[in-house]
Each structure stands twice: as C-alpha cells, then as structure tokens.
C-alpha cells in the first residue's frame, strides 16, 4: 500500500502539532548570506541523514531541521530562540491581566488541507480520501483538547483549541468537500522540503489569517524517510505570510 505522509505548516501552532524529537540536533546555521537552491538541497540531505530515526528508518518530525533550512534560505528569518524571547513577556502580561482564569472560551480554527497529487482518482494514490483527512483533524483535536482515553503525554492539558474543516473557500463559496483543496502538482513525489517551501506552498497557501494551512504529499528521493514537519511561528518570508521585521505576527 502506498504511503502518504502528512505535514503541517503552522503560523502559530506548528511547534505543538509535531513534537516527537527531543534529541540534540545539528548546530543552527550561522546567519550570513542565504544559500542557493543547490546548497539548500545538499544541506537538507545532510540533516536528513543525521536526524534521529525510528526502527524502520523514518524521521518522525523534521521541524527543527526545516527551521534551520528556512533560516539558511533567508538569514533575516527570526530564530525559534528569538521568537521565544519575544513571546515570554507576552505570556507574563497575559497572566498578569488574569486571562488565564475565569470563564474560558474554546477557540475553533478553520483548517484547509491541500491534498497534493498528480491526477489520481480521489481516494487513490496521493489523492487521499476525505475520511483520511478527517482522521488527522480528529487526532489534532484529541491532542489539543487532551481527550480522555486518547494517546499523548500524561502531563498534557486541555488548551481549549479545536480544529474544524473549513466550509467556506477564499471566494466566499461553500466548499464541496469541507476543508479540502485538491491540487494537481504534476508530479508523483516531492524530493525536498526546500522545493515544497519554495514552490508548492506559495502557489497553494490560503490566507493564513483566516485558515490553518496543512498539506499532504508523497515524499520521495532523499526525502522519502520523512513523515512530516511544521513551521515555527515567525516571519518566514514565504509568499502570503506576513512579516514585521522579525517578530511573530
């Protein structure tokens, strides 16, 4: 059976969606001149080779490495450490104002899943079924709401955030398949995250202030061992994403 992998790019939630690795990683890239595509792909392969693997040779989460590649492409990109330094006083202010107490409201975030394929019929090959898409949303909700009887870290708590498949598209039209954007990418597999970030995402991303964007692709070539990755919240420089000189939006 063909393996379909899911990865997420998140403006504010990526670090929480995929958190499998806690192993020490390669030292972050020095911020000098940005690398070109060939250099990025060479660097990516080195990171894949060095990444912790499961017993069957899979890289469960490539998020830290993808962040290094993003900074290597665009040295002006805010690092995770810089973001955390920016975020810390915001959290303290939030606590001080009593926003962590009293009546709480569950936040619901509309999701669009860009199912990338090369012409397969729905439910075959890379063109995964709506049921499989929904299963991933269910898992997200299990994790973020810390639902009883579901897998997860025992120290986890209900963060009162839920995800739902969007029902309205950017043209304000009702979606035939809620939350699913089927996109023919013209190729069976994607061999690097750098090509995905540089080509696929800018061509398909919906307004990130209104939708939580997710993509499913088949990884191939040197990236075939990857199971997924996310994007830390920062000014990434990707087309369609806001930038405010380093601070997260």
PDB file of C-alpha atoms in Angstrom:
ATOM      1  CA  UNK A   1       0.000   0.000   0.000  1.00  0.00           C
ATOM      2  CA  UNK A   2       1.326   3.421  -0.907  1.00  0.00           C
ATOM      3  CA  UNK A   3       2.479   5.565   1.989  1.00  0.00           C
ATOM      4  CA  UNK A   4       1.007   9.029   2.200  1.00  0.00           C
ATOM      5  CA  UNK A   5       2.619  11.440   4.616  1.00  0.00           C
ATOM      6  CA  UNK A   6       1.151  14.477   6.263  1.00  0.00           C
ATOM      7  CA  UNK A   7       2.974  17.592   7.202  1.00  0.00           C
ATOM      8  CA  UNK A   8       1.789  20.807   8.652  1.00  0.00           C
ATOM      9  CA  UNK A   9       2.843  24.387   8.278  1.00  0.00           C
ATOM     10  CA  UNK A  10       1.513  26.466  11.109  1.00  0.00           C
ATOM     11  CA  UNK A  11       1.801  30.151  11.779  1.00  0.00           C
ATOM     12  CA  UNK A  12       1.094  29.831  15.475  1.00  0.00           C
ATOM     13  CA  UNK A  13       0.686  26.173  16.273  1.00  0.00           C
ATOM     14  CA  UNK A  14       3.337  24.240  14.397  1.00  0.00           C
ATOM     15  CA  UNK A  15       5.658  23.589  17.313  1.00  0.00           C
ATOM     16  CA  UNK A  16       2.823  21.924  19.208  1.00  0.00           C
ATOM     17  CA  UNK A  17       1.485  19.803  16.369  1.00  0.00           C
ATOM     18  CA  UNK A  18       4.644  17.816  15.789  1.00  0.00           C
ATOM     19  CA  UNK A  19       6.885  17.439  18.788  1.00  0.00           C
ATOM     20  CA  UNK A  20       8.305  13.943  18.543  1.00  0.00           C
ATOM     21  CA  UNK A  21      12.024  14.646  18.831  1.00  0.00           C
ATOM     22  CA  UNK A  22      13.839  15.890  21.880  1.00  0.00           C
ATOM     23  CA  UNK A  23      17.287  14.752  20.757  1.00  0.00           C
ATOM     24  CA  UNK A  24      20.105  17.265  20.360  1.00  0.00           C
ATOM     25  CA  UNK A  25      20.291  18.453  16.782  1.00  0.00           C
ATOM     26  CA  UNK A  26      22.867  19.936  14.456  1.00  0.00           C
ATOM     27  CA  UNK A  27      24.012  23.437  15.436  1.00  0.00           C
ATOM     28  CA  UNK A  28      21.838  26.155  13.915  1.00  0.00           C
ATOM     29  CA  UNK A  29      23.054  27.752  10.709  1.00  0.00           C
ATOM     30  CA  UNK A  30      25.047  30.955  11.050  1.00  0.00           C
ATOM     31  CA  UNK A  31      23.112  33.946   9.702  1.00  0.00           C
ATOM     32  CA  UNK A  32      25.174  35.250   6.806  1.00  0.00           C
ATOM     33  CA  UNK A  33      24.328  35.135   3.100  1.00  0.00           C
ATOM     34  CA  UNK A  34      21.351  32.982   2.141  1.00  0.00           C
ATOM     35  CA  UNK A  35      22.099  29.652   0.470  1.00  0.00           C
ATOM     36  CA  UNK A  36      21.011  28.908  -3.091  1.00  0.00           C
ATOM     37  CA  UNK A  37      18.701  26.024  -4.024  1.00  0.00           C
ATOM     38  CA  UNK A  38      21.510  23.540  -4.700  1.00  0.00           C
ATOM     39  CA  UNK A  39      23.218  24.347  -1.410  1.00  0.00           C
ATOM     40  CA  UNK A  40      19.908  24.087   0.453  1.00  0.00           C
ATOM     41  CA  UNK A  41      19.194  20.652  -1.006  1.00  0.00           C
ATOM     42  CA  UNK A  42      22.679  19.463  -0.061  1.00  0.00           C
ATOM     43  CA  UNK A  43      22.216  20.794   3.454  1.00  0.00           C
ATOM     44  CA  UNK A  44      18.789  19.180   3.690  1.00  0.00           C
ATOM     45  CA  UNK A  45      20.153  15.773   2.766  1.00  0.00           C
ATOM     46  CA  UNK A  46      22.832  16.101   5.443  1.00  0.00           C
ATOM     47  CA  UNK A  47      20.168  16.978   8.017  1.00  0.00           C
ATOM     48  CA  UNK A  48      18.002  14.036   6.957  1.00  0.00           C
ATOM     49  CA  UNK A  49      20.955  11.666   7.230  1.00  0.00           C
ATOM     50  CA  UNK A  50      21.787  12.981  10.724  1.00  0.00           C
ATOM     51  CA  UNK A  51      18.207  13.108  12.052  1.00  0.00           C
ATOM     52  CA  UNK A  52      17.051  10.550  14.672  1.00  0.00           C
ATOM     53  CA  UNK A  53      15.256   7.624  13.048  1.00  0.00           C
ATOM     54  CA  UNK A  54      12.625   5.122  14.115  1.00  0.00           C
ATOM     55  CA  UNK A  55      13.452   1.417  13.985  1.00  0.00           C
ATOM     56  CA  UNK A  56      12.159   1.283  10.419  1.00  0.00           C
ATOM     57  CA  UNK A  57      14.321   4.234   9.364  1.00  0.00           C
ATOM     58  CA  UNK A  58      11.707   7.009   9.377  1.00  0.00           C
ATOM     59  CA  UNK A  59      12.180  10.597  10.542  1.00  0.00           C
ATOM     60  CA  UNK A  60       9.053  11.242  12.594  1.00  0.00           C
ATOM     61  CA  UNK A  61       9.387  15.018  12.752  1.00  0.00           C
ATOM     62  CA  UNK A  62      11.676  17.213  10.654  1.00  0.00           C
ATOM     63  CA  UNK A  63      10.549  20.526  12.163  1.00  0.00           C
ATOM     64  CA  UNK A  64      13.812  21.623  13.804  1.00  0.00           C
ATOM     65  CA  UNK A  65      15.759  20.831  10.658  1.00  0.00           C
ATOM     66  CA  UNK A  66      13.207  22.573   8.434  1.00  0.00           C
ATOM     67  CA  UNK A  67      13.604  25.656  10.623  1.00  0.00           C
ATOM     68  CA  UNK A  68      17.367  25.576  10.048  1.00  0.00           C
ATOM     69  CA  UNK A  69      16.790  25.339   6.302  1.00  0.00           C
ATOM     70  CA  UNK A  70      14.379  28.267   6.418  1.00  0.00           C
ATOM     71  CA  UNK A  71      16.970  30.401   8.190  1.00  0.00           C
ATOM     72  CA  UNK A  72      19.650  29.285   5.722  1.00  0.00           C
ATOM     73  CA  UNK A  73      17.411  30.355   2.822  1.00  0.00           C
ATOM     74  CA  UNK A  74      16.566  33.676   4.437  1.00  0.00           C
ATOM     75  CA  UNK A  75      19.057  34.737   7.147  1.00  0.00           C
ATOM     76  CA  UNK A  76      16.709  37.538   8.259  1.00  0.00           C
ATOM     77  CA  UNK A  77      14.210  34.940   9.439  1.00  0.00           C
ATOM     78  CA  UNK A  78      13.569  35.037  13.156  1.00  0.00           C
ATOM     79  CA  UNK A  79      15.010  32.066  15.044  1.00  0.00           C
ATOM     80  CA  UNK A  80      12.956  29.958  17.431  1.00  0.00           C
ATOM     81  CA  UNK A  81      15.002  31.344  20.340  1.00  0.00           C
ATOM     82  CA  UNK A  82      14.262  34.911  19.236  1.00  0.00           C
ATOM     83  CA  UNK A  83      10.577  34.098  18.990  1.00  0.00           C
ATOM     84  CA  UNK A  84      10.555  32.601  22.482  1.00  0.00           C
ATOM     85  CA  UNK A  85      12.276  35.721  23.839  1.00  0.00           C
ATOM     86  CA  UNK A  86       9.563  37.816  22.192  1.00  0.00           C
ATOM     87  CA  UNK A  87       6.798  35.558  23.467  1.00  0.00           C
ATOM     88  CA  UNK A  88       7.874  35.260  27.128  1.00  0.00           C
ATOM     89  CA  UNK A  89       6.846  38.796  28.203  1.00  0.00           C
ATOM     90  CA  UNK A  90       3.584  38.416  26.289  1.00  0.00           C
ATOM     91  CA  UNK A  91       2.751  35.352  28.375  1.00  0.00           C
ATOM     92  CA  UNK A  92       3.625  37.172  31.593  1.00  0.00           C
ATOM     93  CA  UNK A  93       1.391  40.069  30.568  1.00  0.00           C
ATOM     94  CA  UNK A  94      -1.374  37.591  29.787  1.00  0.00           C
ATOM     95  CA  UNK A  95      -1.037  36.058  33.256  1.00  0.00           C
ATOM     96  CA  UNK A  96      -0.901  39.460  34.934  1.00  0.00           C
ATOM     97  CA  UNK A  97      -4.139  40.533  33.281  1.00  0.00           C
ATOM     98  CA  UNK A  98      -5.895  37.437  34.563  1.00  0.00           C
ATOM     99  CA  UNK A  99      -6.538  35.994  31.132  1.00  0.00           C
ATOM    100  CA  UNK A 100      -5.650  32.517  32.351  1.00  0.00           C
ATOM    101  CA  UNK A 101      -8.517  32.488  34.839  1.00  0.00           C
ATOM    102  CA  UNK A 102     -12.271  32.931  34.822  1.00  0.00           C
ATOM    103  CA  UNK A 103     -14.631  31.824  32.079  1.00  0.00           C
ATOM    104  CA  UNK A 104     -12.777  30.239  29.204  1.00  0.00           C
ATOM    105  CA  UNK A 105     -13.925  30.002  25.619  1.00  0.00           C
ATOM    106  CA  UNK A 106     -12.814  27.227  23.293  1.00  0.00           C
ATOM    107  CA  UNK A 107     -11.175  28.651  20.178  1.00  0.00           C
ATOM    108  CA  UNK A 108     -12.110  26.902  16.926  1.00  0.00           C
ATOM    109  CA  UNK A 109      -9.695  27.225  13.998  1.00  0.00           C
ATOM    110  CA  UNK A 110     -10.819  26.514  10.414  1.00  0.00           C
ATOM    111  CA  UNK A 111      -8.436  24.220   8.529  1.00  0.00           C
ATOM    112  CA  UNK A 112      -7.744  23.757   4.833  1.00  0.00           C
ATOM    113  CA  UNK A 113      -5.851  20.627   3.803  1.00  0.00           C
ATOM    114  CA  UNK A 114      -4.140  20.916   0.428  1.00  0.00           C
ATOM    115  CA  UNK A 115      -4.139  17.352  -0.906  1.00  0.00           C
ATOM    116  CA  UNK A 116      -1.335  17.318  -3.475  1.00  0.00           C
ATOM    117  CA  UNK A 117      -1.493  14.611  -6.152  1.00  0.00           C
ATOM    118  CA  UNK A 118      -0.656  14.047  -9.827  1.00  0.00           C
ATOM    119  CA  UNK A 119      -4.051  13.187 -11.262  1.00  0.00           C
ATOM    120  CA  UNK A 120      -5.008  10.170  -9.173  1.00  0.00           C
ATOM    121  CA  UNK A 121      -8.687   9.476  -8.595  1.00  0.00           C
ATOM    122  CA  UNK A 122      -9.986  10.619  -5.218  1.00  0.00           C
ATOM    123  CA  UNK A 123      -9.161   8.021  -2.590  1.00  0.00           C
ATOM    124  CA  UNK A 124      -6.231   6.521  -4.511  1.00  0.00           C
ATOM    125  CA  UNK A 125      -2.505   7.225  -4.531  1.00  0.00           C
ATOM    126  CA  UNK A 126      -1.609  10.643  -3.191  1.00  0.00           C
ATOM    127  CA  UNK A 127      -5.185  11.910  -3.610  1.00  0.00           C
ATOM    128  CA  UNK A 128      -6.279  10.735  -0.181  1.00  0.00           C
ATOM    129  CA  UNK A 129      -9.912  10.394   0.863  1.00  0.00           C
ATOM    130  CA  UNK A 130     -11.922  12.885   2.878  1.00  0.00           C
ATOM    131  CA  UNK A 131     -12.135  10.261   5.624  1.00  0.00           C
ATOM    132  CA  UNK A 132      -8.347  10.165   5.927  1.00  0.00           C
ATOM    133  CA  UNK A 133      -8.205  13.943   6.084  1.00  0.00           C
ATOM    134  CA  UNK A 134     -10.835  13.965   8.825  1.00  0.00           C
ATOM    135  CA  UNK A 135      -8.863  11.363  10.776  1.00  0.00           C
ATOM    136  CA  UNK A 136      -5.937  13.797  11.016  1.00  0.00           C
ATOM    137  CA  UNK A 137      -8.211  16.560  12.288  1.00  0.00           C
ATOM    138  CA  UNK A 138      -9.567  14.144  14.875  1.00  0.00           C
ATOM    139  CA  UNK A 139      -6.037  13.409  16.094  1.00  0.00           C
ATOM    140  CA  UNK A 140      -5.247  17.128  16.367  1.00  0.00           C
ATOM    141  CA  UNK A 141      -8.342  17.658  18.477  1.00  0.00           C
ATOM    142  CA  UNK A 142      -7.518  14.673  20.674  1.00  0.00           C
ATOM    143  CA  UNK A 143      -4.095  16.160  21.366  1.00  0.00           C
ATOM    144  CA  UNK A 144      -5.068  19.798  21.834  1.00  0.00           C
ATOM    145  CA  UNK A 145      -8.133  19.028  23.967  1.00  0.00           C
ATOM    146  CA  UNK A 146      -6.376  16.225  25.884  1.00  0.00           C
ATOM    147  CA  UNK A 147      -9.372  13.951  25.389  1.00  0.00           C
ATOM    148  CA  UNK A 148      -9.811  11.105  27.856  1.00  0.00           C
ATOM    149  CA  UNK A 149      -8.697   7.720  26.573  1.00  0.00           C
ATOM    150  CA  UNK A 150      -6.519   9.077  23.760  1.00  0.00           C
ATOM    151  CA  UNK A 151      -2.715   8.786  23.383  1.00  0.00           C
ATOM    152  CA  UNK A 152      -0.466  11.618  24.475  1.00  0.00           C
ATOM    153  CA  UNK A 153       1.875  12.899  27.146  1.00  0.00           C
ATOM    154  CA  UNK A 154       0.488  12.364  30.622  1.00  0.00           C
ATOM    155  CA  UNK A 155       1.416  15.922  31.589  1.00  0.00           C
ATOM    156  CA  UNK A 156      -0.664  17.387  28.788  1.00  0.00           C
ATOM    157  CA  UNK A 157      -3.635  19.659  29.467  1.00  0.00           C
ATOM    158  CA  UNK A 158      -6.663  20.843  27.541  1.00  0.00           C
ATOM    159  CA  UNK A 159      -5.508  24.027  25.774  1.00  0.00           C
ATOM    160  CA  UNK A 160      -9.087  24.736  24.674  1.00  0.00           C
ATOM    161  CA  UNK A 161      -8.263  24.936  20.983  1.00  0.00           C
ATOM    162  CA  UNK A 162     -10.185  22.900  18.425  1.00  0.00           C
ATOM    163  CA  UNK A 163      -9.787  22.440  14.685  1.00  0.00           C
ATOM    164  CA  UNK A 164     -12.546  22.056  12.119  1.00  0.00           C
ATOM    165  CA  UNK A 165     -12.517  21.662   8.348  1.00  0.00           C
ATOM    166  CA  UNK A 166     -13.363  24.976   6.709  1.00  0.00           C
ATOM    167  CA  UNK A 167     -16.720  25.195   4.954  1.00  0.00           C
ATOM    168  CA  UNK A 168     -16.192  28.461   3.023  1.00  0.00           C
ATOM    169  CA  UNK A 169     -13.379  28.999   0.494  1.00  0.00           C
ATOM    170  CA  UNK A 170     -11.451  32.278  -0.084  1.00  0.00           C
ATOM    171  CA  UNK A 171     -14.059  33.313  -2.683  1.00  0.00           C
ATOM    172  CA  UNK A 172     -16.764  33.039  -0.025  1.00  0.00           C
ATOM    173  CA  UNK A 173     -18.211  29.958  -1.713  1.00  0.00           C
ATOM    174  CA  UNK A 174     -19.382  26.821   0.087  1.00  0.00           C
ATOM    175  CA  UNK A 175     -16.809  24.062  -0.318  1.00  0.00           C
ATOM    176  CA  UNK A 176     -17.968  20.836  -1.973  1.00  0.00           C
ATOM    177  CA  UNK A 177     -15.574  18.947   0.297  1.00  0.00           C
ATOM    178  CA  UNK A 178     -15.228  20.825   3.593  1.00  0.00           C
ATOM    179  CA  UNK A 179     -11.647  21.838   4.263  1.00  0.00           C
ATOM    180  CA  UNK A 180     -10.116  20.022   1.274  1.00  0.00           C
ATOM    181  CA  UNK A 181      -8.277  21.692  -1.595  1.00  0.00           C
ATOM    182  CA  UNK A 182      -7.276  19.004  -4.114  1.00  0.00           C
ATOM    183  CA  UNK A 183      -4.278  20.237  -6.090  1.00  0.00           C
ATOM    184  CA  UNK A 184      -2.623  18.532  -9.053  1.00  0.00           C
ATOM    185  CA  UNK A 185       1.057  19.263  -8.530  1.00  0.00           C
ATOM    186  CA  UNK A 186       2.076  17.485 -11.718  1.00  0.00           C
ATOM    187  CA  UNK A 187       4.464  15.055 -10.040  1.00  0.00           C
ATOM    188  CA  UNK A 188       4.186  11.830  -8.065  1.00  0.00           C
ATOM    189  CA  UNK A 189       6.511  12.783  -5.233  1.00  0.00           C
ATOM    190  CA  UNK A 190       8.453  15.673  -3.729  1.00  0.00           C
ATOM    191  CA  UNK A 191      12.130  15.095  -3.073  1.00  0.00           C
ATOM    192  CA  UNK A 192      12.952  18.029  -0.795  1.00  0.00           C
ATOM    193  CA  UNK A 193      11.273  20.302   1.712  1.00  0.00           C
ATOM    194  CA  UNK A 194      13.090  23.244   0.130  1.00  0.00           C
ATOM    195  CA  UNK A 195      11.225  22.746  -3.150  1.00  0.00           C
ATOM    196  CA  UNK A 196       7.960  22.366  -1.246  1.00  0.00           C
ATOM    197  CA  UNK A 197       8.540  25.568   0.729  1.00  0.00           C
ATOM    198  CA  UNK A 198       9.851  27.488  -2.260  1.00  0.00           C
ATOM    199  CA  UNK A 199       7.356  26.372  -4.901  1.00  0.00           C
ATOM    200  CA  UNK A 200       4.368  24.380  -3.674  1.00  0.00           C
ATOM    201  CA  UNK A 201       3.354  26.355  -0.608  1.00  0.00           C
ATOM    202  CA  UNK A 202       3.438  29.835  -2.192  1.00  0.00           C
ATOM    203  CA  UNK A 203       1.306  28.515  -5.069  1.00  0.00           C
ATOM    204  CA  UNK A 204      -1.366  26.955  -2.884  1.00  0.00           C
ATOM    205  CA  UNK A 205      -1.474  28.636   0.532  1.00  0.00           C
ATOM    206  CA  UNK A 206      -4.755  30.258   1.574  1.00  0.00           C
ATOM    207  CA  UNK A 207      -4.903  33.430   3.670  1.00  0.00           C
ATOM    208  CA  UNK A 208      -3.168  32.358   6.917  1.00  0.00           C
ATOM    209  CA  UNK A 209      -5.122  34.937   8.920  1.00  0.00           C
ATOM    210  CA  UNK A 210      -8.316  33.036   8.070  1.00  0.00           C
ATOM    211  CA  UNK A 211      -7.200  29.412   7.592  1.00  0.00           C
ATOM    212  CA  UNK A 212      -4.821  26.950   9.202  1.00  0.00           C
ATOM    213  CA  UNK A 213      -2.976  25.528   6.180  1.00  0.00           C
ATOM    214  CA  UNK A 214      -1.951  21.878   6.000  1.00  0.00           C
ATOM    215  CA  UNK A 215      -0.518  19.914   3.081  1.00  0.00           C
ATOM    216  CA  UNK A 216      -0.297  16.212   2.254  1.00  0.00           C
ATOM    217  CA  UNK A 217       2.299  14.984  -0.229  1.00  0.00           C
ATOM    218  CA  UNK A 218       4.266  11.876  -1.070  1.00  0.00           C
ATOM    219  CA  UNK A 219       7.896  12.371  -0.084  1.00  0.00           C
ATOM    220  CA  UNK A 220      10.347  10.765  -2.484  1.00  0.00           C
ATOM    221  CA  UNK A 221      14.045  10.530  -3.292  1.00  0.00           C
ATOM    222  CA  UNK A 222      16.300  11.635  -0.466  1.00  0.00           C
ATOM    223  CA  UNK A 223      13.263  12.844   1.499  1.00  0.00           C
ATOM    224  CA  UNK A 224      11.409   9.516   1.370  1.00  0.00           C
ATOM    225  CA  UNK A 225      12.147   8.806   5.046  1.00  0.00           C
ATOM    226  CA  UNK A 226      10.319  11.941   6.248  1.00  0.00           C
ATOM    227  CA  UNK A 227       6.936  11.616   7.927  1.00  0.00           C
ATOM    228  CA  UNK A 228       6.255  15.290   8.462  1.00  0.00           C
ATOM    229  CA  UNK A 229       7.347  18.728   9.579  1.00  0.00           C
ATOM    230  CA  UNK A 230       5.858  22.002  10.754  1.00  0.00           C
ATOM    231  CA  UNK A 231       6.849  25.641  10.750  1.00  0.00           C
ATOM    232  CA  UNK A 232       7.569  27.614  13.874  1.00  0.00           C
ATOM    233  CA  UNK A 233       5.670  30.914  14.210  1.00  0.00           C
ATOM    234  CA  UNK A 234       7.857  33.665  12.793  1.00  0.00           C
ATOM    235  CA  UNK A 235       8.221  35.978   9.828  1.00  0.00           C
ATOM    236  CA  UNK A 236       9.150  33.235   7.389  1.00  0.00           C
ATOM    237  CA  UNK A 237       9.275  35.243   4.188  1.00  0.00           C
ATOM    238  CA  UNK A 238       7.028  32.710   2.441  1.00  0.00           C
ATOM    239  CA  UNK A 239       4.673  34.239  -0.100  1.00  0.00           C
ATOM    240  CA  UNK A 240       1.372  35.139   1.532  1.00  0.00           C
ATOM    241  CA  UNK A 241       2.719  35.226   5.079  1.00  0.00           C
ATOM    242  CA  UNK A 242       3.116  38.495   6.922  1.00  0.00           C
ATOM    243  CA  UNK A 243       6.429  39.933   8.069  1.00  0.00           C
ATOM    244  CA  UNK A 244       7.140  42.534  10.707  1.00  0.00           C
ATOM    245  CA  UNK A 245      10.929  42.624  10.757  1.00  0.00           C
ATOM    246  CA  UNK A 246      11.423  39.546  12.894  1.00  0.00           C
ATOM    247  CA  UNK A 247       8.601  39.454  15.409  1.00  0.00           C
ATOM    248  CA  UNK A 248       5.807  36.940  15.010  1.00  0.00           C
ATOM    249  CA  UNK A 249       2.508  38.262  13.735  1.00  0.00           C
TER     250      UNK A 249
END
